[in-house]
Amino acid sequence: MKKITLFASILLFLGMLTSCLRSDDWELLRHPIHVTGSANPQYGIPVATGELNINDLMSSFSADYAGMITDDEIVTIEYQIDLKDTILALSEISLKGNKPAPPEINNDEPKFWIPKDTTLVDTIDIDFFNDVDYVGQINIEHLWLKLKVGASGEGASWVNEYVKARFFNLNISYEDHYGVVKQFGSLPGANVEVTDIYAGFDHLFDSVDIQRIANDMPRRIFASYTFRFSVSSDLITSQIMTMPYSEILDSIHMTKLMYYADLHLTMPLSVQFNGLNYSYPISLGDGMSSLNLDSIMSSLSSDIHFDMDSARFRLTLNNGIPLAMTLSATMQDANGINIIRLFNNELINPANVGPNPDNPSQYVAISPKETVIETLLKNNDIDNLHLARTLNVKLKVDSENKHVCIRRSDKLGLKGFLIVKPTMDIDIPVTNGGLIN
């Protein structure tokens, strides 16, 4: 009974519908049916994410950055260079290998020392300030310089008492940011005597603070000193200054002479500076060439037409480093031509800071602070994205008139998104034919 009632109701409805339709309405039902309309959805395309510590930032600041970060709690940038030389006696390197006969030693004659001086220079390249444009006061608490020198020799045992060595005239100089060489001065206790050269000897000039040169933003530091090798007149009577070392060693029956100098610089980032400007390029490689928004959008559906007039690039930064940063960035093509201006003097807030428990006159980061910056990409910018090969960045860092300590745990987190909001014209077929024939 229920089935008969339902069927009768359907017939009644169709009858009512038929009586209401005009002739042109009937014509519409004979055509395919489409769903059409327009919409403005928003999409976020992630393009960058990561977390940078201060060493990552330093590596970005200069393409040639070679500093190392030590294991200290306060970030400490380290540079070092080792200079060593081994001189062989002529008979040790000669094909003939003929060694002169031992000299006759006359202990009745007055003994004096005949010296041979060699000036040695150690150079450390400092790239921390290479890409900096700055005029002002830089307050770096310490620049610690260590220098270790040493010498040793090998040869006939009876020769040892007739030779000695000395390091002296130890002087520190540096090349400032503009290429001018300046003097720092001599190190204290620079005269070092080596009386038993066979036993070997080394001396450490430990932790000399050369902080006062920091404001000149040095590009390199030089340590020059004189190495004097002296031979008793009992063994040799000629002036040896003009003789090569290999010939001298042969004459006095030594087989080898070795000397070295290790230069080491550490710079703890306990600093105060205002408006330190870095400028550096970041290679994008071919990564942007595959970013084709039209292809991305059209892949969603072939029945939806997208019209893209603008997009936005959004960068969220979670700064746990106690430095304020001002960021400008421009995308360049393969020829170095600016094609897209992303940011211009956008402020990145520093971490929330508080007094350093170990030194209340200094400040350390206690919690990160978030900054969101955004830029509009117009139609031409979107079309040029695939041409971008380099991101030219200008970054100004500022301690905001505080003396801050940057720790190894301080990091800058970032997330970058391309925000697109296209106009969508929808035309989706519901039926291939009409509802009626």
Short mmCIF file of C-alpha atoms in Angstrom, two decimals:
data_model
loop_
_atom_site.label_atom_id
_atom_site.label_comp_id
_atom_site.label_asym_id
_atom_site.label_seq_id
_atom_site.Cartn_x
_atom_site.Cartn_y
_atom_site.Cartn_z
CA MET A 1 0.00 0.00 0.00
CA LYS A 2 2.87 2.36 0.86
CA LYS A 3 4.56 1.69 -2.49
CA ILE A 4 1.36 2.56 -4.35
CA THR A 5 0.97 5.79 -2.36
CA LEU A 6 4.63 6.84 -3.06
CA PHE A 7 4.27 6.15 -6.77
CA ALA A 8 1.07 8.15 -6.90
CA SER A 9 2.77 11.08 -5.15
CA ILE A 10 5.58 11.11 -7.71
CA LEU A 11 3.14 11.12 -10.58
CA LEU A 12 1.27 13.98 -8.95
CA PHE A 13 4.48 16.02 -8.53
CA LEU A 14 5.53 15.47 -12.13
CA GLY A 15 2.12 16.44 -13.25
CA MET A 16 2.26 19.67 -11.29
CA LEU A 17 5.80 20.38 -12.64
CA THR A 18 4.71 19.76 -16.20
CA SER A 19 1.84 22.10 -15.90
CA CYS A 20 4.12 24.91 -14.62
CA LEU A 21 6.94 24.68 -17.22
CA ARG A 22 6.94 26.97 -20.21
CA SER A 23 8.21 25.84 -23.59
CA ASP A 24 11.62 27.55 -23.13
CA ASP A 25 12.06 25.80 -19.75
CA TRP A 26 11.61 22.50 -21.47
CA GLU A 27 14.33 23.48 -23.88
CA LEU A 28 16.81 24.10 -21.02
CA LEU A 29 16.28 20.61 -19.60
CA ARG A 30 17.38 19.14 -22.92
CA HIS A 31 20.98 20.64 -22.52
CA PRO A 32 23.90 19.42 -20.37
CA ILE A 33 23.95 20.84 -16.82
CA HIS A 34 27.06 22.66 -15.45
CA VAL A 35 27.87 24.10 -12.03
CA THR A 36 29.39 27.57 -12.54
CA GLY A 37 30.52 30.42 -10.33
CA SER A 38 33.48 32.34 -8.91
CA ALA A 39 35.49 32.10 -5.66
CA ASN A 40 38.54 33.64 -3.99
CA PRO A 41 40.24 30.92 -1.89
CA GLN A 42 43.63 31.45 -0.18
CA TYR A 43 46.58 29.06 -0.37
CA GLY A 44 49.81 29.00 1.61
CA ILE A 45 52.78 27.45 -0.19
CA PRO A 46 55.74 26.79 2.18
CA VAL A 47 59.01 27.90 0.59
CA ALA A 48 61.42 28.15 3.56
CA THR A 49 61.73 26.74 7.06
CA GLY A 50 64.64 26.30 9.40
CA GLU A 51 66.53 27.32 12.50
CA LEU A 52 69.81 29.25 12.45
CA ASN A 53 72.35 29.70 15.19
CA ILE A 54 74.87 32.50 15.14
CA ASN A 55 77.41 30.39 13.23
CA ASP A 56 74.86 29.80 10.45
CA LEU A 57 74.33 33.56 10.29
CA MET A 58 78.08 34.19 10.19
CA SER A 59 78.42 31.68 7.35
CA SER A 60 75.74 33.59 5.47
CA PHE A 61 77.32 36.96 6.20
CA SER A 62 80.43 36.05 4.17
CA ALA A 63 80.92 33.52 1.39
CA ASP A 64 84.51 33.07 2.62
CA TYR A 65 83.73 32.78 6.33
CA ALA A 66 86.19 30.34 7.90
CA GLY A 67 85.68 30.91 11.61
CA MET A 68 84.91 28.02 13.94
CA ILE A 69 82.58 27.97 16.92
CA THR A 70 84.10 26.54 20.11
CA ASP A 71 82.29 24.51 22.77
CA ASP A 72 82.08 27.46 25.17
CA GLU A 73 78.63 28.49 26.43
CA ILE A 74 79.16 32.02 25.12
CA VAL A 75 79.58 31.77 21.35
CA THR A 76 83.30 32.08 20.71
CA ILE A 77 84.63 32.45 17.19
CA GLU A 78 88.01 30.88 16.68
CA TYR A 79 90.71 31.35 14.05
CA GLN A 80 94.04 29.58 13.96
CA ILE A 81 97.01 28.91 11.73
CA ASP A 82 99.99 26.62 12.19
CA LEU A 83 103.36 27.44 10.67
CA LYS A 84 106.14 24.85 10.74
CA ASP A 85 109.30 24.14 8.83
CA THR A 86 111.77 21.26 8.79
CA ILE A 87 115.23 21.90 7.38
CA LEU A 88 117.37 18.94 6.35
CA ALA A 89 121.13 18.97 6.15
CA LEU A 90 122.52 19.16 2.66
CA SER A 91 123.86 15.63 2.89
CA GLU A 92 120.36 14.40 3.81
CA ILE A 93 118.86 15.78 0.59
CA SER A 94 121.92 15.50 -1.71
CA LEU A 95 122.13 12.59 -4.11
CA LYS A 96 125.80 12.17 -3.21
CA GLY A 97 125.13 12.24 0.51
CA ASN A 98 128.72 13.26 1.35
CA LYS A 99 129.06 14.57 4.89
CA PRO A 100 132.12 16.66 5.83
CA ALA A 101 134.58 15.34 8.35
CA PRO A 102 134.01 16.31 11.98
CA PRO A 103 135.69 19.61 12.84
CA GLU A 104 138.63 19.82 15.22
CA ILE A 105 137.44 21.44 18.41
CA ASN A 106 139.89 23.73 20.14
CA ASN A 107 138.63 24.52 23.63
CA ASP A 108 141.68 26.73 24.31
CA GLU A 109 140.36 29.50 22.06
CA PRO A 110 137.76 31.96 23.45
CA LYS A 111 134.28 30.78 22.52
CA PHE A 112 131.67 33.08 20.96
CA TRP A 113 128.36 32.51 19.19
CA ILE A 114 127.86 33.08 15.48
CA PRO A 115 124.14 33.79 14.76
CA LYS A 116 121.89 33.29 11.77
CA ASP A 117 118.66 35.29 12.02
CA THR A 118 115.41 34.52 10.20
CA THR A 119 112.34 36.71 10.41
CA LEU A 120 109.12 34.73 10.45
CA VAL A 121 105.58 36.05 10.01
CA ASP A 122 102.36 34.24 10.92
CA THR A 123 99.15 35.60 9.40
CA ILE A 124 95.57 34.92 10.49
CA ASP A 125 92.79 36.02 8.14
CA ILE A 126 89.78 37.40 10.04
CA ASP A 127 86.62 37.30 7.91
CA PHE A 128 84.09 38.21 10.63
CA PHE A 129 84.04 41.83 9.42
CA ASN A 130 84.65 41.24 5.70
CA ASP A 131 81.21 42.22 4.45
CA VAL A 132 80.54 44.91 7.05
CA ASP A 133 79.78 48.53 6.27
CA TYR A 134 80.01 50.41 9.56
CA VAL A 135 81.28 53.61 11.09
CA GLY A 136 80.99 53.72 14.85
CA GLN A 137 82.11 52.14 18.07
CA ILE A 138 82.34 48.36 18.33
CA ASN A 139 82.67 47.07 21.87
CA ILE A 140 83.89 43.48 21.84
CA GLU A 141 84.89 42.55 25.35
CA HIS A 142 87.94 40.45 24.48
CA LEU A 143 90.10 39.37 21.54
CA TRP A 144 92.36 36.68 22.93
CA LEU A 145 95.58 35.91 21.07
CA LYS A 146 97.74 32.89 21.81
CA LEU A 147 101.09 32.14 20.21
CA LYS A 148 103.06 28.96 20.76
CA VAL A 149 106.61 28.75 19.41
CA GLY A 150 109.08 25.91 19.50
CA ALA A 151 112.24 24.42 18.03
CA SER A 152 114.13 21.13 18.07
CA GLY A 153 117.00 19.48 16.25
CA GLU A 154 118.64 16.17 15.50
CA GLY A 155 122.23 15.22 14.82
CA ALA A 156 125.42 13.93 16.35
CA SER A 157 125.07 13.90 20.15
CA TRP A 158 128.31 15.78 20.80
CA VAL A 159 127.02 18.80 18.77
CA ASN A 160 124.25 19.73 21.20
CA GLU A 161 126.35 21.88 23.53
CA TYR A 162 127.66 23.94 20.60
CA VAL A 163 124.29 25.10 19.25
CA LYS A 164 121.38 27.08 20.67
CA ALA A 165 118.31 28.99 19.48
CA ARG A 166 116.32 32.03 20.48
CA PHE A 167 112.94 33.63 19.68
CA PHE A 168 112.79 37.41 20.10
CA ASN A 169 111.41 40.67 18.63
CA LEU A 170 107.90 39.27 18.87
CA ASN A 171 105.57 41.93 17.44
CA ILE A 172 101.83 42.04 16.65
CA SER A 173 100.40 44.13 13.82
CA TYR A 174 97.17 44.01 11.87
CA GLU A 175 95.45 45.13 8.67
CA ASP A 176 92.36 47.19 9.39
CA HIS A 177 89.05 47.07 7.53
CA TYR A 178 90.33 49.43 4.84
CA GLY A 179 93.65 47.66 4.19
CA VAL A 180 95.90 49.89 6.32
CA VAL A 181 98.55 48.00 8.32
CA LYS A 182 98.79 49.19 11.93
CA GLN A 183 100.94 48.24 14.90
CA PHE A 184 99.62 46.71 18.09
CA GLY A 185 103.02 46.34 19.75
CA SER A 186 105.36 43.79 21.28
CA LEU A 187 104.20 40.98 23.51
CA PRO A 188 105.57 40.85 27.06
CA GLY A 189 108.26 38.29 27.77
CA ALA A 190 109.05 37.92 24.10
CA ASN A 191 112.67 36.75 24.49
CA VAL A 192 112.78 32.97 24.68
CA GLU A 193 116.07 31.08 24.88
CA VAL A 194 116.42 27.49 23.67
CA THR A 195 119.56 26.10 25.30
CA ASP A 196 118.97 22.37 24.69
CA ILE A 197 117.74 22.18 21.14
CA TYR A 198 117.97 18.38 20.96
CA ALA A 199 115.54 18.03 23.84
CA GLY A 200 113.12 20.31 22.06
CA PHE A 201 111.49 23.39 23.47
CA ASP A 202 108.26 25.29 23.18
CA HIS A 203 106.83 28.38 24.80
CA LEU A 204 103.25 29.64 24.99
CA PHE A 205 102.35 33.30 25.00
CA ASP A 206 98.97 32.67 26.54
CA SER A 207 95.82 34.79 26.26
CA VAL A 208 97.14 38.18 25.30
CA ASP A 209 94.14 40.50 25.00
CA ILE A 210 94.31 42.59 21.81
CA GLN A 211 90.75 43.90 22.25
CA ARG A 212 91.62 47.50 21.44
CA ILE A 213 92.00 46.71 17.73
CA ALA A 214 88.37 45.48 17.44
CA ASN A 215 87.02 48.90 16.50
CA ASP A 216 89.25 48.83 13.40
CA MET A 217 87.44 45.62 12.27
CA PRO A 218 90.70 43.83 11.36
CA ARG A 219 90.87 41.70 8.24
CA ARG A 220 94.07 39.93 9.28
CA ILE A 221 96.52 39.78 12.16
CA PHE A 222 100.28 39.34 11.81
CA ALA A 223 102.68 37.93 14.39
CA SER A 224 106.28 38.56 13.36
CA TYR A 225 109.31 37.38 15.29
CA THR A 226 112.96 36.56 14.82
CA PHE A 227 114.28 33.03 15.07
CA ARG A 228 118.01 33.05 15.79
CA PHE A 229 120.04 29.86 15.37
CA SER A 230 123.53 30.23 16.85
CA VAL A 231 126.59 28.04 16.45
CA SER A 232 129.63 28.11 18.69
CA SER A 233 132.85 29.34 17.15
CA ASP A 234 134.30 26.00 18.29
CA LEU A 235 132.45 24.36 15.40
CA ILE A 236 132.43 27.01 12.71
CA THR A 237 134.42 30.16 12.09
CA SER A 238 132.84 31.57 8.95
CA GLN A 239 129.94 34.01 8.95
CA ILE A 240 126.85 31.87 8.54
CA MET A 241 124.30 34.60 7.81
CA THR A 242 124.83 34.16 4.07
CA MET A 243 124.90 30.36 4.21
CA PRO A 244 121.75 28.32 3.62
CA TYR A 245 120.57 26.34 6.62
CA SER A 246 121.15 23.02 4.88
CA GLU A 247 124.83 23.86 4.43
CA ILE A 248 125.19 25.05 8.02
CA LEU A 249 123.68 21.83 9.38
CA ASP A 250 126.01 19.77 7.24
CA SER A 251 129.00 21.73 8.49
CA ILE A 252 128.17 21.11 12.16
CA HIS A 253 126.99 17.50 11.76
CA MET A 254 123.29 18.12 12.41
CA THR A 255 120.80 16.25 10.24
CA LYS A 256 117.63 18.22 10.93
CA LEU A 257 116.36 21.49 12.39
CA MET A 258 112.65 22.06 13.05
CA TYR A 259 110.80 25.14 14.24
CA TYR A 260 107.14 26.07 14.40
CA ALA A 261 104.69 28.73 15.51
CA ASP A 262 100.97 28.23 16.17
CA LEU A 263 98.85 31.39 16.15
CA HIS A 264 95.39 31.23 17.68
CA LEU A 265 92.69 33.90 18.03
CA THR A 266 89.40 33.61 19.92
CA MET A 267 86.62 36.20 20.00
CA PRO A 268 83.82 35.59 22.53
CA LEU A 269 80.63 37.25 21.32
CA SER A 270 80.18 39.38 24.40
CA VAL A 271 79.54 42.53 22.41
CA GLN A 272 77.90 45.88 22.02
CA PHE A 273 77.44 47.49 18.64
CA ASN A 274 74.80 49.66 17.08
CA GLY A 275 73.95 49.39 13.40
CA LEU A 276 76.52 46.86 12.16
CA ASN A 277 75.64 46.47 8.47
CA TYR A 278 76.22 43.23 6.60
CA SER A 279 75.60 42.74 2.90
CA TYR A 280 75.80 39.33 1.28
CA PRO A 281 74.30 37.26 -1.55
CA ILE A 282 72.47 33.96 -1.02
CA SER A 283 72.39 31.64 -4.00
CA LEU A 284 68.94 30.28 -4.84
CA GLY A 285 70.39 27.88 -7.39
CA ASP A 286 67.69 26.68 -9.76
CA GLY A 287 65.13 26.26 -6.98
CA MET A 288 62.84 29.10 -8.04
CA SER A 289 62.82 28.01 -11.68
CA SER A 290 60.41 25.18 -10.84
CA LEU A 291 57.98 27.50 -9.02
CA ASN A 292 55.26 27.92 -11.65
CA LEU A 293 52.08 29.04 -9.93
CA ASP A 294 49.96 28.59 -13.05
CA SER A 295 50.97 24.94 -13.24
CA ILE A 296 50.34 24.43 -9.52
CA MET A 297 46.87 25.91 -9.72
CA SER A 298 45.84 24.22 -12.97
CA SER A 299 46.88 20.85 -11.56
CA LEU A 300 44.10 21.16 -8.96
CA SER A 301 41.36 20.77 -11.57
CA SER A 302 41.04 21.17 -15.32
CA ASP A 303 37.54 22.55 -14.79
CA ILE A 304 38.70 25.57 -12.77
CA HIS A 305 40.24 28.66 -14.36
CA PHE A 306 42.58 30.70 -12.16
CA ASP A 307 43.46 34.34 -12.54
CA MET A 308 46.47 35.41 -10.44
CA ASP A 309 46.98 39.17 -10.10
CA SER A 310 49.00 39.24 -6.86
CA ALA A 311 50.54 37.15 -4.11
CA ARG A 312 52.23 37.80 -0.79
CA PHE A 313 55.47 36.48 0.67
CA ARG A 314 55.24 36.06 4.44
CA LEU A 315 58.20 35.41 6.72
CA THR A 316 57.68 34.46 10.37
CA LEU A 317 60.80 34.85 12.49
CA ASN A 318 61.19 33.57 16.04
CA ASN A 319 64.29 35.39 17.26
CA GLY A 320 66.10 33.84 20.23
CA ILE A 321 69.27 35.89 19.60
CA PRO A 322 69.64 39.08 21.71
CA LEU A 323 70.21 41.27 18.65
CA ALA A 324 67.69 43.39 16.78
CA MET A 325 67.95 42.98 13.03
CA THR A 326 66.83 45.17 10.15
CA LEU A 327 66.34 43.22 6.95
CA SER A 328 66.31 44.29 3.30
CA ALA A 329 66.21 41.69 0.54
CA THR A 330 66.01 41.75 -3.25
CA MET A 331 65.83 38.87 -5.71
CA GLN A 332 68.22 39.08 -8.64
CA ASP A 333 68.42 37.20 -11.91
CA ALA A 334 71.45 35.32 -13.27
CA ASN A 335 73.01 38.63 -14.43
CA GLY A 336 72.74 40.27 -11.00
CA ILE A 337 69.85 42.54 -12.05
CA ASN A 338 67.24 43.31 -9.40
CA ILE A 339 63.90 41.82 -10.42
CA ILE A 340 61.84 41.58 -7.20
CA ARG A 341 62.08 43.77 -4.09
CA LEU A 342 61.01 41.64 -1.14
CA PHE A 343 61.74 43.64 2.01
CA ASN A 344 63.04 47.11 2.75
CA ASN A 345 64.32 47.89 6.27
CA GLU A 346 61.99 45.47 8.03
CA LEU A 347 62.64 45.28 11.79
CA ILE A 348 63.14 41.85 13.36
CA ASN A 349 62.67 42.15 17.11
CA PRO A 350 65.45 40.87 19.39
CA ALA A 351 64.87 38.15 21.94
CA ASN A 352 63.55 39.17 25.33
CA VAL A 353 66.67 39.79 27.42
CA GLY A 354 67.59 39.87 31.09
CA PRO A 355 70.77 40.31 33.16
CA ASN A 356 73.41 37.62 32.84
CA PRO A 357 73.52 35.77 36.20
CA ASP A 358 77.31 35.51 35.86
CA ASN A 359 77.74 39.22 35.09
CA PRO A 360 74.80 41.58 35.75
CA SER A 361 76.34 44.25 33.50
CA GLN A 362 75.71 41.99 30.52
CA TYR A 363 72.42 40.81 29.03
CA VAL A 364 71.43 37.40 27.68
CA ALA A 365 68.38 36.10 25.82
CA ILE A 366 65.72 34.66 28.13
CA SER A 367 62.94 33.92 25.61
CA PRO A 368 62.41 34.29 21.83
CA LYS A 369 60.26 37.01 20.29
CA GLU A 370 58.18 36.55 17.14
CA THR A 371 58.09 38.94 14.20
CA VAL A 372 55.99 38.50 11.05
CA ILE A 373 56.93 40.46 7.94
CA GLU A 374 55.12 40.36 4.64
CA THR A 375 55.50 41.80 1.17
CA LEU A 376 53.16 42.04 -1.81
CA LEU A 377 54.15 40.37 -5.06
CA LYS A 378 52.44 41.92 -8.04
CA ASN A 379 51.70 40.27 -11.34
CA ASN A 380 55.12 41.06 -12.86
CA ASP A 381 56.86 39.77 -9.71
CA ILE A 382 54.99 36.47 -9.93
CA ASP A 383 55.93 36.12 -13.59
CA ASN A 384 59.60 36.75 -12.72
CA LEU A 385 59.88 34.32 -9.79
CA HIS A 386 61.26 31.56 -11.99
CA LEU A 387 64.11 33.89 -13.10
CA ALA A 388 65.41 34.49 -9.55
CA ARG A 389 68.88 33.04 -8.93
CA THR A 390 70.23 35.15 -6.05
CA LEU A 391 68.77 36.71 -2.93
CA ASN A 392 70.76 39.85 -2.15
CA VAL A 393 70.42 40.49 1.59
CA LYS A 394 71.32 43.53 3.65
CA LEU A 395 71.16 42.94 7.38
CA LYS A 396 71.79 45.48 10.11
CA VAL A 397 72.33 44.08 13.60
CA ASP A 398 72.02 46.12 16.77
CA SER A 399 72.41 45.38 20.47
CA GLU A 400 70.19 48.36 21.32
CA ASN A 401 72.74 50.07 23.57
CA LYS A 402 73.19 46.93 25.69
CA HIS A 403 76.21 44.73 26.19
CA VAL A 404 74.90 41.29 25.23
CA CYS A 405 76.31 37.79 25.35
CA ILE A 406 75.31 35.48 22.51
CA ARG A 407 75.12 31.85 23.60
CA ARG A 408 75.36 28.69 21.55
CA SER A 409 71.72 27.88 22.37
CA ASP A 410 70.47 31.20 20.92
CA LYS A 411 68.75 30.57 17.59
CA LEU A 412 66.68 32.31 14.96
CA GLY A 413 63.75 30.23 13.70
CA LEU A 414 62.08 31.11 10.42
CA LYS A 415 59.18 29.98 8.26
CA GLY A 416 58.48 31.41 4.82
CA PHE A 417 55.23 31.09 2.89
CA LEU A 418 54.03 32.26 -0.48
CA ILE A 419 50.41 33.32 0.12
CA VAL A 420 48.28 33.24 -3.03
CA LYS A 421 44.61 34.22 -3.38
CA PRO A 422 43.55 33.57 -6.97
CA THR A 423 40.19 34.37 -8.56
CA MET A 424 38.63 31.02 -9.52
CA ASP A 425 36.08 30.68 -12.32
CA ILE A 426 34.36 27.33 -11.90
CA ASP A 427 32.67 25.42 -14.74
CA ILE A 428 32.10 21.80 -13.69
CA PRO A 429 29.82 19.57 -15.85
CA VAL A 430 27.17 17.65 -13.85
CA THR A 431 25.65 15.78 -16.79
CA ASN A 432 26.86 15.13 -20.30
CA GLY A 433 23.31 15.34 -21.67
CA GLY A 434 19.97 16.90 -20.71
CA LEU A 435 17.53 15.60 -18.12
CA ILE A 436 15.00 15.05 -20.86
CA ASN A 437 15.33 14.34 -24.56
#
